[in-house]
CSV table of C-alpha atoms and ligand atoms in Angstrom, one decimal:
chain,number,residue,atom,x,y,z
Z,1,UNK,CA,97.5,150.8,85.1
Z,2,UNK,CA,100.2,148.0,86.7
Z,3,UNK,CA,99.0,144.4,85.8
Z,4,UNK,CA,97.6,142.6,88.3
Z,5,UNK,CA,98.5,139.0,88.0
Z,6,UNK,CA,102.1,137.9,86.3
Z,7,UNK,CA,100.7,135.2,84.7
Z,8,UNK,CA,97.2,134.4,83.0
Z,9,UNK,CA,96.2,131.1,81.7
Z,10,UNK,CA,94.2,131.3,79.4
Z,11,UNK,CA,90.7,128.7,77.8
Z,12,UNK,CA,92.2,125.8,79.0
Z,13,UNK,CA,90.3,123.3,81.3
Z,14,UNK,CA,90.4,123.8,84.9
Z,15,UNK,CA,90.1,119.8,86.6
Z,16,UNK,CA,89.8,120.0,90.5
Z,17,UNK,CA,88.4,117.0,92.5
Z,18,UNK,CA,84.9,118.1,92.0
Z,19,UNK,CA,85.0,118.3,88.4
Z,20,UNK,CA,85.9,119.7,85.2
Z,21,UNK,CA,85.2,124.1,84.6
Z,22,UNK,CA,86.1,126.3,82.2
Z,23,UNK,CA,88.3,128.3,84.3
Z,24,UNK,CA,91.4,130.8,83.6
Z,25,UNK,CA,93.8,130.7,85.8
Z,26,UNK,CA,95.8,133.9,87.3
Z,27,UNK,CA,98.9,133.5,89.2
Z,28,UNK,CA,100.6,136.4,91.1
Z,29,UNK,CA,104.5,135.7,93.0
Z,30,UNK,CA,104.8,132.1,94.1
Z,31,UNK,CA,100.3,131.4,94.5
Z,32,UNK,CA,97.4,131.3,92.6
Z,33,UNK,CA,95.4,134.5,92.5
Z,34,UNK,CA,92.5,133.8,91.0
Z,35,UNK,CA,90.4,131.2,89.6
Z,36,UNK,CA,87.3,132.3,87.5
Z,37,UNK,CA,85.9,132.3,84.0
Z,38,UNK,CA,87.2,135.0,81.6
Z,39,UNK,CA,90.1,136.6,83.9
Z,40,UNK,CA,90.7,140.1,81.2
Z,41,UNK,CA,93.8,139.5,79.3
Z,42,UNK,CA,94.9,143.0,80.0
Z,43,UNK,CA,95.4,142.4,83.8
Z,44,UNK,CA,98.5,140.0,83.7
Z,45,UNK,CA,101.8,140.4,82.0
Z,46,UNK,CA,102.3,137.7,80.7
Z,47,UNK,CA,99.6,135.5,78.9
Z,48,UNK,CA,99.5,131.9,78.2
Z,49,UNK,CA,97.1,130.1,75.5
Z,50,UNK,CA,96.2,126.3,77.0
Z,51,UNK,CA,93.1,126.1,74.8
Z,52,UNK,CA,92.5,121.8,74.4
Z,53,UNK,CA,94.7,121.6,77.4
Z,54,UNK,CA,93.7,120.8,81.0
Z,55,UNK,CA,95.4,122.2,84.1
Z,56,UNK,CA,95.5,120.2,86.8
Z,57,UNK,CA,97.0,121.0,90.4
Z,58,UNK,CA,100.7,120.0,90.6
Z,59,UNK,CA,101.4,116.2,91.3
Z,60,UNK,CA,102.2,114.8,94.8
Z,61,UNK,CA,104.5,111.9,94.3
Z,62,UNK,CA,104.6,110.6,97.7
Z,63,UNK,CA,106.3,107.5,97.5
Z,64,UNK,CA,110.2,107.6,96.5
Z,65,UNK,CA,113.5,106.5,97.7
Z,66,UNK,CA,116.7,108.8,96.8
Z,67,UNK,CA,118.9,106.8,97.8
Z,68,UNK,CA,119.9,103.9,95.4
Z,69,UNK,CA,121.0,104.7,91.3
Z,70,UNK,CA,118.7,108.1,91.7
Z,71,UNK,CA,119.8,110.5,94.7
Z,72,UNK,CA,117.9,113.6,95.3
Z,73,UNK,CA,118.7,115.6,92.6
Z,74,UNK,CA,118.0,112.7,89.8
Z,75,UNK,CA,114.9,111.3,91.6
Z,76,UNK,CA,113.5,115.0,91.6
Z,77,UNK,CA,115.1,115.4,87.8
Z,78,UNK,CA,113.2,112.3,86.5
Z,79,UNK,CA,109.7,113.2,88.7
Z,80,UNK,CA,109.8,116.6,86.6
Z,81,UNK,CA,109.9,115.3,83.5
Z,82,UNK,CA,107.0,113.0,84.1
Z,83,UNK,CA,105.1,116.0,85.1
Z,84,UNK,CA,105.6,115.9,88.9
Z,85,UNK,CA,105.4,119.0,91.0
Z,86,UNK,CA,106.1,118.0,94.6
Z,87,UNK,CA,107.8,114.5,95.9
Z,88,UNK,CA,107.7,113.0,99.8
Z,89,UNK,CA,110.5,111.1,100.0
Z,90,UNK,CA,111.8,108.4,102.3
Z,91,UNK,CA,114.8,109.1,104.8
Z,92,UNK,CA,115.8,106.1,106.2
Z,93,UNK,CA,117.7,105.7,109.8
Z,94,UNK,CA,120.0,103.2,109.3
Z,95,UNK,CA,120.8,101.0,112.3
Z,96,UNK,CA,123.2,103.2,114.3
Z,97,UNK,CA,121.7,106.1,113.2
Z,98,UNK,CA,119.2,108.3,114.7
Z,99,UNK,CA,116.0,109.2,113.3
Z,100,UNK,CA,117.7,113.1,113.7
Z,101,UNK,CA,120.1,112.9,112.0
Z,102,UNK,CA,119.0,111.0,109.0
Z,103,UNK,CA,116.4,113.5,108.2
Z,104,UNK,CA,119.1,116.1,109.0
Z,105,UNK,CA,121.1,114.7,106.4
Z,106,UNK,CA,118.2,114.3,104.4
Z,107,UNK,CA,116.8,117.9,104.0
Z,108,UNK,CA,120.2,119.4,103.6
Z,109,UNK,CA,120.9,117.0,100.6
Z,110,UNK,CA,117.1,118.1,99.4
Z,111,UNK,CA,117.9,121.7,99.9
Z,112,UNK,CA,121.2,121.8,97.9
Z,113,UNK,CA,120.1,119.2,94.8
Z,114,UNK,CA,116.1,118.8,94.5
Z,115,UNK,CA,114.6,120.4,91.8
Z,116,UNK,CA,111.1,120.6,93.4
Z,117,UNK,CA,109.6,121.0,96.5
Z,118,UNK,CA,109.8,118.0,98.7
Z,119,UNK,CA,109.1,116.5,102.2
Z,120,UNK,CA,109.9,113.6,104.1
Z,121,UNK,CA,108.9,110.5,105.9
Z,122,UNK,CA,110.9,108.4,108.0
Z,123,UNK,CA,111.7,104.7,107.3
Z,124,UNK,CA,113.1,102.8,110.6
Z,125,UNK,CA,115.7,99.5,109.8
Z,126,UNK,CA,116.0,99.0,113.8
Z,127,UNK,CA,112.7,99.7,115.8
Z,128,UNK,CA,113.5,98.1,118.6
Z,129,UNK,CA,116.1,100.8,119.3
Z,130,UNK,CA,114.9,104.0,117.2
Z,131,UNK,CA,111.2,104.1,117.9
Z,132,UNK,CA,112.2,106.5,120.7
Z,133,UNK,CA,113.5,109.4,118.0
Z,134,UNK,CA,109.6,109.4,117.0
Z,135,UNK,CA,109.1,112.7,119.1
Z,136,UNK,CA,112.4,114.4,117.9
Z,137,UNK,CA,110.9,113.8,113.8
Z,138,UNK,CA,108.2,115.4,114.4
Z,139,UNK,CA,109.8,118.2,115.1
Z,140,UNK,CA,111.7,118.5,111.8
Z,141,UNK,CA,108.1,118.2,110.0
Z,142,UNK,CA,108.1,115.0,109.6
Z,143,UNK,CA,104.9,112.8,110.9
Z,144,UNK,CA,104.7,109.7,109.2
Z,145,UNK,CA,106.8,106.6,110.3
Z,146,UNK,CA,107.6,103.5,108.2
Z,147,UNK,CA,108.6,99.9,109.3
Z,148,UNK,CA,108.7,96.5,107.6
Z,149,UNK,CA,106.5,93.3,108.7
Z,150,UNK,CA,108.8,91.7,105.8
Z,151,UNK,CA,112.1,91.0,104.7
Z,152,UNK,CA,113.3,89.4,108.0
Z,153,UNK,CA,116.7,88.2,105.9
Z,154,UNK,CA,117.1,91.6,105.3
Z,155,UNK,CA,117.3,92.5,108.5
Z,156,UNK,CA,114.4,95.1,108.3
Z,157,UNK,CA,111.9,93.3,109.6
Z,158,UNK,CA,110.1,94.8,112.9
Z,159,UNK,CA,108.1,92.4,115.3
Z,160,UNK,CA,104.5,92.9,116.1
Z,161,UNK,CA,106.0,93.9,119.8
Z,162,UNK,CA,107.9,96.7,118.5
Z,163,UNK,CA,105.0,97.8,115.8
Z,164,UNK,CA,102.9,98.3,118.4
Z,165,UNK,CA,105.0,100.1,121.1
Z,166,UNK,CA,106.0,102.4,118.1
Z,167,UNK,CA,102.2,103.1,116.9
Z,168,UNK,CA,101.6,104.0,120.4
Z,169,UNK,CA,104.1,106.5,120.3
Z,170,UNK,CA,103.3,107.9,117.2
Z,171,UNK,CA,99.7,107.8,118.0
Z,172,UNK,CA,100.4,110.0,121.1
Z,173,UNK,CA,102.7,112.3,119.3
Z,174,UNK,CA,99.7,112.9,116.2
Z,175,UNK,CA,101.9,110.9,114.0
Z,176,UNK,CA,100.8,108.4,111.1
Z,177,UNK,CA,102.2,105.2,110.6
Z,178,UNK,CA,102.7,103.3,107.4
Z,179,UNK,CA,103.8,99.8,106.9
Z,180,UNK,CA,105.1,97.3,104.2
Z,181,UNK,CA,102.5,95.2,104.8
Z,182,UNK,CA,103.5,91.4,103.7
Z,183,UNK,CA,104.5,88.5,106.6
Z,184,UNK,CA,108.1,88.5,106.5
Z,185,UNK,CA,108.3,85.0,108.4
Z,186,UNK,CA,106.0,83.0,106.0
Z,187,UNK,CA,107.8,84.5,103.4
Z,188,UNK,CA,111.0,83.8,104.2
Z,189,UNK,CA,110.1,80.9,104.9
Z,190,UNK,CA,108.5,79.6,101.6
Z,191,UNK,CA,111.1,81.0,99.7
Z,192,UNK,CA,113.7,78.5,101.9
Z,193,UNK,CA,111.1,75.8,101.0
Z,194,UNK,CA,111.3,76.4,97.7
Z,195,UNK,CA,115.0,76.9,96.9
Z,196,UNK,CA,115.7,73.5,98.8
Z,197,UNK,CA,113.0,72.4,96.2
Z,198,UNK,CA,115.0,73.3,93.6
Z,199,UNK,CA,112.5,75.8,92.2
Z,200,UNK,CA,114.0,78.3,90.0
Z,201,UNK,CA,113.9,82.1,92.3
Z,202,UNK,CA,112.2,83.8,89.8
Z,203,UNK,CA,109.1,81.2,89.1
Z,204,UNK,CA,109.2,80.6,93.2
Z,205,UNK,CA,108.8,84.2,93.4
Z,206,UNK,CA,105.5,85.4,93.2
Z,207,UNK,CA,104.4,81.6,95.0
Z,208,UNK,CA,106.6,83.0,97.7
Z,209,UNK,CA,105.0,86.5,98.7
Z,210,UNK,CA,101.2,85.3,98.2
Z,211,UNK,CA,98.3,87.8,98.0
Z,212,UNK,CA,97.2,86.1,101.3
Z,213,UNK,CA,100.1,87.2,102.9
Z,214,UNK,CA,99.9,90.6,102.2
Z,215,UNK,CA,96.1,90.7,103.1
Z,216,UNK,CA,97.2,89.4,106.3
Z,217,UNK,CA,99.9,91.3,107.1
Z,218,UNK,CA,97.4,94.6,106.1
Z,219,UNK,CA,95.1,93.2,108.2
Z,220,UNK,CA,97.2,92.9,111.6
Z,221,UNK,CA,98.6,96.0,110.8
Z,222,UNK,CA,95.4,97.9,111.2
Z,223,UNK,CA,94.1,96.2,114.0
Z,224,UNK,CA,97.3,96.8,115.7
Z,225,UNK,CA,96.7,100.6,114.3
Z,226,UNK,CA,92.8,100.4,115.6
Z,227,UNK,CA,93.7,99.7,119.2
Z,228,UNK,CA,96.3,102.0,119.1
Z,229,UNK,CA,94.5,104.7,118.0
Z,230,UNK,CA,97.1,105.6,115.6
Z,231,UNK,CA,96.5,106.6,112.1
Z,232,UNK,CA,98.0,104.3,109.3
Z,233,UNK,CA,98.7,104.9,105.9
Z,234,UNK,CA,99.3,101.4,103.5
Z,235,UNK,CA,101.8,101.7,100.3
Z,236,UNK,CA,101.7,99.8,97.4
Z,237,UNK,CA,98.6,97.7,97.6
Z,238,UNK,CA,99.3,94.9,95.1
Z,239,UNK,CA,96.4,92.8,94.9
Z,240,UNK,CA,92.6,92.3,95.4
Z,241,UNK,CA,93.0,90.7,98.7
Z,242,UNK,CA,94.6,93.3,100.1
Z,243,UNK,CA,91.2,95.7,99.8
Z,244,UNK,CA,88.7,93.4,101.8
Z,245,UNK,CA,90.9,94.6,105.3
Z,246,UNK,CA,91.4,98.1,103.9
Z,247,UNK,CA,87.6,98.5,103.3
Z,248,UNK,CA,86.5,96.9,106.2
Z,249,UNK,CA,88.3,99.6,108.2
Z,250,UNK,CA,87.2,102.1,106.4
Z,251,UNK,CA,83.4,101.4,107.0
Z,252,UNK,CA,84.0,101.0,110.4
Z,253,UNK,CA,85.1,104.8,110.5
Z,254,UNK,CA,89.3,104.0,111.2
Z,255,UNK,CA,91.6,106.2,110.0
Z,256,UNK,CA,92.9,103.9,107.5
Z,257,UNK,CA,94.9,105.3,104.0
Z,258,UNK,CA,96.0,103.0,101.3
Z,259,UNK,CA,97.9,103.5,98.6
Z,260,UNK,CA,98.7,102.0,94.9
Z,261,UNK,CA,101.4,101.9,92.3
Z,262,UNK,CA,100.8,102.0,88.6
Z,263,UNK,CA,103.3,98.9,88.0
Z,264,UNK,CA,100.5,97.1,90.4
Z,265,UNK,CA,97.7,98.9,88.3
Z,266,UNK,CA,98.7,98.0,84.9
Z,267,UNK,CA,101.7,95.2,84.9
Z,268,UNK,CA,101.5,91.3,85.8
Z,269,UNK,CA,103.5,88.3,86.6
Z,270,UNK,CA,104.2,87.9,82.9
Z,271,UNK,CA,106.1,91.4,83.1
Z,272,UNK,CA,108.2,89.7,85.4
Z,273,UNK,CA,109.1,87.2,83.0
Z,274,UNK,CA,109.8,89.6,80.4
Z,275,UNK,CA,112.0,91.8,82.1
Z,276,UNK,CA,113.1,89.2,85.2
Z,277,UNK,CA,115.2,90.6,87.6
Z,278,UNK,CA,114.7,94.2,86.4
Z,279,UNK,CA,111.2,93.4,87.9
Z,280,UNK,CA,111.7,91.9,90.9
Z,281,UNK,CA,109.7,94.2,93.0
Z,282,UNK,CA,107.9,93.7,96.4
Z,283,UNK,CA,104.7,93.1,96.7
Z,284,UNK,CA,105.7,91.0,93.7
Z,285,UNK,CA,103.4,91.7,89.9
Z,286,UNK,CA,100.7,89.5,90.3
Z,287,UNK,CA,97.4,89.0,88.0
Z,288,UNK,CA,95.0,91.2,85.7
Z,289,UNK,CA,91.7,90.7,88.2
Z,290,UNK,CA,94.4,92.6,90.6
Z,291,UNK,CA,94.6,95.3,88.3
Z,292,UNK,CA,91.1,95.5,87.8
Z,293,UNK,CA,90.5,95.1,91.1
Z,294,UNK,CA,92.8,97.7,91.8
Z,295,UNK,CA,91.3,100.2,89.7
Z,296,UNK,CA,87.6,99.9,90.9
Z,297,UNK,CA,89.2,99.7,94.7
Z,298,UNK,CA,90.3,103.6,93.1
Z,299,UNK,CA,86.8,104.4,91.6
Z,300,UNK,CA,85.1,103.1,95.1
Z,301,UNK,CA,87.8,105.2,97.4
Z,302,UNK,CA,89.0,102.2,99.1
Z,303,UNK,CA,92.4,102.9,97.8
Z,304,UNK,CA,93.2,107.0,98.4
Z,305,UNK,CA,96.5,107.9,96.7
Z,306,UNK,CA,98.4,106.5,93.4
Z,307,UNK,CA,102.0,107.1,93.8
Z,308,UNK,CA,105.3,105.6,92.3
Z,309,UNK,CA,107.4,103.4,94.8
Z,310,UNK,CA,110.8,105.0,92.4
Z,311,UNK,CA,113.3,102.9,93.8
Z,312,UNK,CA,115.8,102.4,90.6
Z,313,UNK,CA,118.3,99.3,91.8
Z,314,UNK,CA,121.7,98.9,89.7
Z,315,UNK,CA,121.0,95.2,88.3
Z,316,UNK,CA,121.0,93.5,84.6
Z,317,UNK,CA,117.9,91.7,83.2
Z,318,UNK,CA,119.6,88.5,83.1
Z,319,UNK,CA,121.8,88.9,86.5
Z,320,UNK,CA,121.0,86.1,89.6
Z,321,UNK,CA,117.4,86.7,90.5
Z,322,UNK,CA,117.4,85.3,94.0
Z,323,UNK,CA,120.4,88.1,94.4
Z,324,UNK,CA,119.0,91.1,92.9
Z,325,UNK,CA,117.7,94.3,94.8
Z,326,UNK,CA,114.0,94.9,95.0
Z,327,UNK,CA,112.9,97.6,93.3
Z,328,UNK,CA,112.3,99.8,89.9
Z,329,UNK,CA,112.1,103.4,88.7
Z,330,UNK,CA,109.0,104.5,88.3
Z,331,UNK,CA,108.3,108.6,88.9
Z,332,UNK,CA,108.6,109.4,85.3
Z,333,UNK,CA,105.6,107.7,84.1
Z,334,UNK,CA,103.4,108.1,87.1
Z,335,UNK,CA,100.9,110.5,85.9
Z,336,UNK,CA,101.2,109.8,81.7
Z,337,UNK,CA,100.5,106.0,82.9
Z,338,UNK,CA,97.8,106.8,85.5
Z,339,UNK,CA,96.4,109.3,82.8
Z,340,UNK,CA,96.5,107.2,79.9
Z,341,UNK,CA,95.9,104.0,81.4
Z,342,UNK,CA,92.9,105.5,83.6
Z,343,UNK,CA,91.2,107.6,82.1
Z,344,UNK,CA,91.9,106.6,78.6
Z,345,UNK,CA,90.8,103.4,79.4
Z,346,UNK,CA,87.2,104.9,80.9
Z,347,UNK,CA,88.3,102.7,84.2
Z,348,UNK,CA,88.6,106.4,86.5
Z,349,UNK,CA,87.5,109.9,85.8
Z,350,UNK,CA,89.4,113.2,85.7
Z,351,UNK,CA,88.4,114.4,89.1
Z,352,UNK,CA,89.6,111.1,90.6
Z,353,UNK,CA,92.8,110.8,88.5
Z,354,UNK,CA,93.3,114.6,90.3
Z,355,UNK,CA,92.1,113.2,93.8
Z,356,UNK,CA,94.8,110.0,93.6
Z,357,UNK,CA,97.3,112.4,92.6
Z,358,UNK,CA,97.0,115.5,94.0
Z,359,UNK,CA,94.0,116.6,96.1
Z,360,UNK,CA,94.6,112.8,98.7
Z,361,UNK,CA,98.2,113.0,99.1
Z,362,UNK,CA,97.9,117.0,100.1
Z,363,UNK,CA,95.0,115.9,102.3
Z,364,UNK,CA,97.1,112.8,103.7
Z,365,UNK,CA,100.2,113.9,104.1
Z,366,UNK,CA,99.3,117.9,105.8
Z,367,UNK,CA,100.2,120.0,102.9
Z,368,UNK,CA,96.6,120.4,102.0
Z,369,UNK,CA,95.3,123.5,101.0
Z,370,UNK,CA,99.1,124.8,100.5
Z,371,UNK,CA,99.3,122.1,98.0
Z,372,UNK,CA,96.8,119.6,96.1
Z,373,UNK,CA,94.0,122.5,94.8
Z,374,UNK,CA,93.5,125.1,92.6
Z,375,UNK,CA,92.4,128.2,95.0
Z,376,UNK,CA,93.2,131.6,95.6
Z,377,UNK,CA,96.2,131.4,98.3
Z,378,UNK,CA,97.0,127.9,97.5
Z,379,UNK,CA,101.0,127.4,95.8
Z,380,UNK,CA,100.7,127.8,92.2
Z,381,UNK,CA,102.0,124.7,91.3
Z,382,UNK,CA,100.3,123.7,88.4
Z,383,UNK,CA,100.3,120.9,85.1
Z,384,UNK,CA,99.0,122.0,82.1
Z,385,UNK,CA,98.2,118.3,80.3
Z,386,UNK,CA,97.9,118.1,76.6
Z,387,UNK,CA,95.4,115.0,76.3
Z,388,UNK,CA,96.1,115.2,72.2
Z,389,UNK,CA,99.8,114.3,72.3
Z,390,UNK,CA,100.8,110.7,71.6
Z,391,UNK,CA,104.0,109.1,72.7
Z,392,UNK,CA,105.7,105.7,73.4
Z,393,UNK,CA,107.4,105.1,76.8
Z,394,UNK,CA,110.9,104.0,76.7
Z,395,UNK,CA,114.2,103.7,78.9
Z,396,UNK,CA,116.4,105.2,76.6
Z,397,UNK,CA,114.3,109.1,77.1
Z,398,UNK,CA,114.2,108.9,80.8
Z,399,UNK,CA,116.0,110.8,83.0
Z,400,UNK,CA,116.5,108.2,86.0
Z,401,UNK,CA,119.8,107.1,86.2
Z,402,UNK,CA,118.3,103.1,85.7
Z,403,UNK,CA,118.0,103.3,82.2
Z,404,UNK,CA,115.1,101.3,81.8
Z,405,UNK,CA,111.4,101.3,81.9
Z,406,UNK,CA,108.7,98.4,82.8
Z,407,UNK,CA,106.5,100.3,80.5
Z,408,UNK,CA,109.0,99.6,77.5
Z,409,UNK,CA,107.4,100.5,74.8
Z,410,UNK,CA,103.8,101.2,76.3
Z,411,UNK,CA,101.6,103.9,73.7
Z,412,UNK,CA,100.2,106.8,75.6
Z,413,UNK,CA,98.4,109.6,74.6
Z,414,UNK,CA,98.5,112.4,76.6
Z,415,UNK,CA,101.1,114.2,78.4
Z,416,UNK,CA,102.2,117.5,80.2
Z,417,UNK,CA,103.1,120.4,78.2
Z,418,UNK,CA,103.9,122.7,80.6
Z,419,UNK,CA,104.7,122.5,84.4
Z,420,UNK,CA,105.3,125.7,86.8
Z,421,UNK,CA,106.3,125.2,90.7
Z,422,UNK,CA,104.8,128.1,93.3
Z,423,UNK,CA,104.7,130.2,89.7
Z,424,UNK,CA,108.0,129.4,88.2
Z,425,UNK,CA,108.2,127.2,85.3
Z,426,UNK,CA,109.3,123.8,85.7
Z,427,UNK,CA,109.4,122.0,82.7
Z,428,UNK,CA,108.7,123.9,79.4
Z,429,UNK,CA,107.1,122.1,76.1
Z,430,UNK,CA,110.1,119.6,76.7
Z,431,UNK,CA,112.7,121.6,78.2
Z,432,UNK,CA,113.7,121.6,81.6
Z,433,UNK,CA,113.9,125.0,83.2
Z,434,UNK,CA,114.0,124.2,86.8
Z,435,UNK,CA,117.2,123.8,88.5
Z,436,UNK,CA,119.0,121.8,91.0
Z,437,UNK,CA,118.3,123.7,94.5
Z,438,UNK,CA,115.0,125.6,93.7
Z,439,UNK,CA,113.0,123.3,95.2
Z,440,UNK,CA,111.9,123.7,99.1
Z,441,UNK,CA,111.9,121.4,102.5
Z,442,UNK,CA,108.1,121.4,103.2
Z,443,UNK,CA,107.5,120.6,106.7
Z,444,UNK,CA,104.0,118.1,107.1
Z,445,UNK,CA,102.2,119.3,109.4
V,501,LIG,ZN1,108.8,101.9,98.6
């Protein structure tokens, strides 16, 4: 008799949204065949043992940017290792460019270089003249739309005139927006203030980009979202301010996403001071009673999705801090730092550390129930987690071209043993199998 399955899981711990079950798990081709207690050995060719291991589905990572020290293939290189199954990165149209041909130029770099599945969203430097393309990016398969209510020196910054012409158009084309949500002006301005005060940039900097101001800025976002009638999705929620909007919309019934980081779940303003302009970031570190706030604004659902914000920046620790790029690498230790932190820590469950990671951003971002569960039909992209095995986090073992880590030396126990993408392996008890090119466009729908 032909085996009916190619691969079989075997005793290991099945962890969906909804709980915890002791599940095998059969894959057949690229999806998940079957789900269901004692699956007969004899029906699959090959057989794996994950007794003491979990198997949750594959991670979403839908926050990174391959386009600083990591490109597409490294950004994809360094999510794998941390256990990562699919990424949604940002294309951005530069100003001059349309919103065409920068995801054009995106997916065919993808296609050739990324080693797992990935998607896009599009980030816009120049509303004012590309909020038009919105219609022509949907029809690559891409839905959600990024602007910047900050850095105004940077020459990013979009007014409220131009966020709300574009929500409308995404809103009327079943879009989503998604904002950085700080106010750009008042920033700028304090940090003015404060360099003609003489204030060092790196002690002016977390003074400069308040809590307040990213409340606010979250705030007029979704009301500018509400009348709209456009969806909005919020990145990188820094601090507990920035819930009491988020909530508020939510119990009114808007459709209103929000998102944090691990740096913001489990790092402070002293981090900055230890590792200065390697963590300038923005929203800036700020306090533990925002990390705790953060995590119960997880346990309570105001806050949907935890993903990384990998944006690696070629800077030194001790270079000119009012200088230096924004931003850190981060995809590697996304789910060993959400795990470890989380649910080590008794601060969220198993279920919910699957629902930030995996079920939400499916759900969010359209690839739901492709991607994000564990059913018959579904991809079988798949992390089997081994909660027993300690480790320290450090730059020097991480694939992203930065070198460093924020989590320097940070203790964890638990991480994933083996990986598999739509049935192939991915990463393999500390070797990489996947390749450069195997992973897929996946269109949002
Ligand atoms: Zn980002």
């Amino acid at each position: 008799m032909a085996e009916e399955f190619d691969l079989l899981l075997k005793d290991g711990i099945v962890v969906t949204g909804e709980g915890l079950f002791p599940y095998d798990v059969a894959v057949r081709g690229e999806k998940i065949a079957r789900v269901a207690p004692q699956i007969p050995g004899r029906s699959a060719k090959e057989i794996l043992d994950v007794d003491g291991k979990y198997i949750f589905p594959g991670v979403i990572d839908v926050h990174s940017h391959p386009l600083y020290e990591d490109d597409f293939e490294t950004t994809s290189l360094t999510a794998a290792w941390g256990g990562t199954t699919t990424l949604i990165h940002f294309a951005y149209a530069f100003p001059g460019q349309t919103a065409g041909e920068a995801i054009e130029k995106a997916i065919s770099e993808g296609s050739r270089a990324s080693y797992l599945d990935f998607g896009l969203h599009l980030g816009l430097f120049q509303v004012e003249k590309q909020y038009p393309n919105i219609p022509d990016a949907i029809r690559f398969g891409v839905r959600t739309f990024k602007m910047f209510m900050t850095y105004a020196k940077l020459g990013r910054f979009t007014s409220d005139y131009y966020l709300t012409a574009s929500f409308d158009l995404i809103a009327k084309h079943g879009g989503m927006a998604m904002v950085h949500a700080e106010n750009g002006l008042a920033t700028d301005y304090l940090e003015d203030k404060f360099n003609r005060e003489g204030i060092p940039a790196m002690d002016a900097f977390t003074r400069m980009r308040p809590a307040a101001l990213e409340e606010e800025a979250i705030h007029r976002a979704i009301a500018i979202a509400e009348i709209c009638g456009c969806p909005i999705y919020i990145p990188h929620v820094s601090c507990a301010r920035g819930l009491e909007p988020i909530a508020r919309a939510k119990r009114r019934g808007q459709k209103v996403f929000a998102e944090t980081c691990p740096q913001y779940l489990e790092l402070t303003e002293k981090d900055l001071h230890r590792w200065k302009a390697l963590a300038k970031i923005g929203p800036p570190l700020r306090s533990r009673e925002d990390n705790e706030a953060l995590w119960k604004g997880i346990s309570e659902g105001v806050l949907d999705v935890v993903a990384s914000d990998h944006a690696p920046k070629a800077k030194k620790i001790d270079e000119d801090f009012f200088n230096a790029a924004y931003g850190s690498p981060q995809a590697e230790t996304l789910l060993n730092v959400t795990y470890d932190a989380g649910c080590n820590h008794n601060r969220i469950s198993l279920p919910k550390l699957v629902q930030v990671l995996s079920e939400n951003p499916a759900r969010v971002f359209g690839l739901y129930p492709r991607k994000g569960c564990l059913r018959e039909g579904s991809d079988a992209d798949l992390v089997v987690y081994d909660p027993s095995a300690p480790h320290t986090l450090t730059g020097k073992t991480q694939h992203s071209k930065a070198g460093y880590t924020l989590f320097e030396g940070r203790e964890c126990l638990g991480k994933p043993w083996i990986t598999f993408q739509r049935g192939r392996r991915v990463l393999d008890r500390m070797k990489m199998t996947a390749r450069p090119g195997e992973g897929k466009y996946l269109r949002l729908a």
